[in-house]
Amino acid sequence: MKHLESDALPAPQPPPPVPRVDVTLDVNGTPHRLSLDARVTLLDALRDHMGLTGAKKGCDQGACGACTVMVDGRRIVSCLALAAQYEGREITTVEALSVDGELHPMQAAFARHDAFQCGYCTPGQIMSAICLIAEGRANSEDDIREFMSGNICRCGAYPNIRAAIRDVTAEG
């Protein structure tokens, strides 16, 4: 059977070009000028473009908290945040917590209480715990449990994590 030209499918069109954005991100007190695909998440910008691998890619859906970082002193799940939205904001990752080899009090408390097992969730847990205290939400065991519920630990180190947070809260 002979096909007519009018029956032929149109030639496939190439996909439109991916928009790029130039952005300067202030991460841990250092400006980073980047040219990124506009769809790049803050997590991927940190890990893949700046080499800051403390924030982990867990679920990539904002449900596990492994990617928690601070933006302007507030905790966010960086896997759901587009990097381009955070230009001009102060971004802090777990890499910035220890100063001159001295652990941040929360890092020291996590070590003291063995508040990690495999350690994969630990950076996100620590960042979230620091913000939890700064938010004034570490008033009771129930508060800590509730306001840390967005950070999942598959190893089940929750009692030790809560103990570390209580210690830092008590230290002031």
Coordinates of C-alpha atoms in Angstrom, one line a residue:
M1 CA 0.0 0.0 0.0
K2 CA 1.3 3.4 -1.0
H3 CA 1.3 6.1 1.6
L4 CA 0.4 9.6 0.7
E5 CA 2.7 12.4 1.8
S6 CA -0.1 14.0 3.7
D7 CA -0.4 10.8 5.8
A8 CA 3.2 11.1 7.0
L9 CA 3.9 12.1 10.5
P10 CA 5.5 15.5 11.0
A11 CA 9.2 15.4 11.7
P12 CA 9.9 15.5 15.5
Q13 CA 10.9 18.9 16.8
P14 CA 13.9 19.3 19.1
P15 CA 13.0 20.1 22.7
P16 CA 13.2 23.8 23.6
P17 CA 16.5 24.9 25.1
V18 CA 16.7 24.6 28.9
P19 CA 16.7 28.1 30.4
R20 CA 19.8 28.9 32.3
V21 CA 20.1 31.4 35.2
D22 CA 23.2 33.2 36.6
V23 CA 22.9 33.3 40.3
T24 CA 25.2 34.2 43.2
L25 CA 24.5 32.1 46.3
D26 CA 25.9 33.2 49.7
V27 CA 26.8 29.8 51.2
N28 CA 28.5 29.6 54.6
G29 CA 29.6 33.2 54.2
T30 CA 31.1 32.8 50.8
P31 CA 29.5 34.0 47.6
H32 CA 29.4 31.4 44.8
R33 CA 28.6 32.6 41.3
L34 CA 27.0 29.9 39.3
S35 CA 25.3 29.5 35.9
L36 CA 22.7 26.8 36.3
D37 CA 19.8 25.1 34.6
A38 CA 16.8 27.0 36.0
R39 CA 15.4 23.8 37.4
V40 CA 18.4 22.9 39.6
T41 CA 17.5 22.5 43.2
L42 CA 19.4 24.1 46.0
L43 CA 20.5 20.6 47.2
D44 CA 22.0 19.8 43.8
A45 CA 23.6 23.2 43.5
L46 CA 25.3 22.6 46.9
R47 CA 26.4 19.1 46.2
D48 CA 27.1 19.1 42.5
H49 CA 28.2 22.6 41.8
M50 CA 29.9 23.6 45.1
G51 CA 31.2 20.3 46.4
L52 CA 29.3 20.7 49.7
T53 CA 28.1 17.1 50.3
G54 CA 26.9 17.4 53.9
A55 CA 23.3 17.8 53.0
K56 CA 22.2 14.4 51.7
K57 CA 19.8 13.4 49.0
G58 CA 17.4 11.0 50.7
C59 CA 13.9 10.8 49.3
D60 CA 14.3 13.8 46.9
Q61 CA 10.6 14.6 47.8
G62 CA 11.0 16.7 50.9
A63 CA 9.8 13.9 53.2
C64 CA 12.9 12.7 55.0
G65 CA 14.8 15.8 56.0
A66 CA 18.3 14.5 55.0
C67 CA 18.8 17.6 52.9
T68 CA 17.9 20.1 55.6
V69 CA 20.0 23.4 55.5
M70 CA 19.4 26.8 57.0
V71 CA 18.3 29.8 55.0
D72 CA 18.3 33.1 56.8
G73 CA 18.4 31.1 60.1
R74 CA 15.3 28.9 59.2
R75 CA 15.4 25.3 58.2
I76 CA 14.3 24.2 54.8
V77 CA 14.4 20.9 52.8
S78 CA 16.8 21.9 50.0
C79 CA 15.6 19.2 47.6
L80 CA 12.4 21.1 47.1
A81 CA 14.0 24.6 46.8
L82 CA 15.1 25.9 43.4
A83 CA 18.6 27.4 43.8
A84 CA 17.7 30.5 41.8
Q85 CA 15.2 31.5 44.4
Y86 CA 17.9 31.8 47.1
E87 CA 20.1 34.5 45.6
G88 CA 20.8 37.2 48.2
R89 CA 19.8 34.8 51.1
E90 CA 22.2 33.5 53.8
I91 CA 22.5 29.8 53.3
T92 CA 24.2 27.7 56.0
T93 CA 25.2 24.1 55.6
V94 CA 26.5 21.6 58.2
E95 CA 30.0 22.2 56.8
A96 CA 30.0 25.7 58.4
L97 CA 29.1 24.6 62.0
S98 CA 32.6 23.7 63.3
V99 CA 35.0 26.6 63.6
D100 CA 38.7 26.1 63.8
G101 CA 38.3 22.4 64.5
E102 CA 35.9 23.1 67.4
L103 CA 32.6 21.2 67.0
H104 CA 29.3 23.1 67.2
P105 CA 27.6 22.3 70.6
M106 CA 25.0 20.2 68.7
Q107 CA 27.6 18.2 66.8
A108 CA 29.4 17.6 70.1
A109 CA 26.1 16.5 71.8
F110 CA 25.3 14.1 68.9
A111 CA 28.8 12.5 69.3
R112 CA 28.4 12.4 73.1
H113 CA 25.0 10.7 72.9
D114 CA 25.8 8.5 70.0
A115 CA 22.9 10.1 68.2
F116 CA 23.7 8.5 64.9
Q117 CA 24.3 5.0 63.6
C118 CA 24.9 5.0 59.9
G119 CA 25.2 8.8 59.9
Y120 CA 23.4 9.4 56.7
C121 CA 20.6 11.5 58.3
T122 CA 22.9 13.2 60.8
P123 CA 23.7 16.4 59.0
G124 CA 20.0 17.1 58.4
Q125 CA 19.1 16.1 61.9
I126 CA 21.8 18.5 63.3
M127 CA 20.7 21.4 61.1
S128 CA 17.1 20.9 62.1
A129 CA 17.9 20.5 65.8
I130 CA 19.8 23.8 65.8
C131 CA 16.9 25.6 64.2
L132 CA 14.4 23.8 66.5
I133 CA 16.2 25.4 69.5
A134 CA 16.5 28.8 67.9
E135 CA 12.7 28.7 67.1
G136 CA 12.1 28.0 70.8
R137 CA 10.4 24.7 70.1
A138 CA 12.5 22.4 72.3
N139 CA 10.5 23.0 75.5
S140 CA 9.5 19.4 76.1
E141 CA 10.2 15.8 74.9
D142 CA 6.8 15.9 73.0
D143 CA 7.8 19.3 71.4
I144 CA 11.2 17.9 70.3
R145 CA 9.5 14.7 68.9
E146 CA 6.9 16.7 67.1
F147 CA 9.1 19.4 65.6
M148 CA 11.8 16.9 64.6
S149 CA 9.3 14.6 62.9
G150 CA 10.3 15.8 59.4
N151 CA 13.7 14.3 59.9
I152 CA 13.7 10.5 59.5
C153 CA 16.4 8.2 60.9
R154 CA 16.1 4.7 59.4
C155 CA 18.4 3.4 62.1
G156 CA 16.1 4.4 64.9
A157 CA 18.5 6.7 66.9
Y158 CA 15.6 8.9 67.9
P159 CA 16.0 8.6 71.7
N160 CA 19.7 9.6 71.4
I161 CA 18.9 12.4 69.0
R162 CA 16.3 13.8 71.5
A163 CA 18.9 13.4 74.3
A164 CA 21.4 15.4 72.4
I165 CA 18.9 18.2 71.7
R166 CA 17.9 18.2 75.4
D167 CA 21.5 18.6 76.4
V168 CA 22.1 21.5 74.1
T169 CA 18.9 23.1 75.2
A170 CA 19.9 22.8 78.9
E171 CA 23.3 24.2 78.1
G172 CA 21.6 27.3 76.7

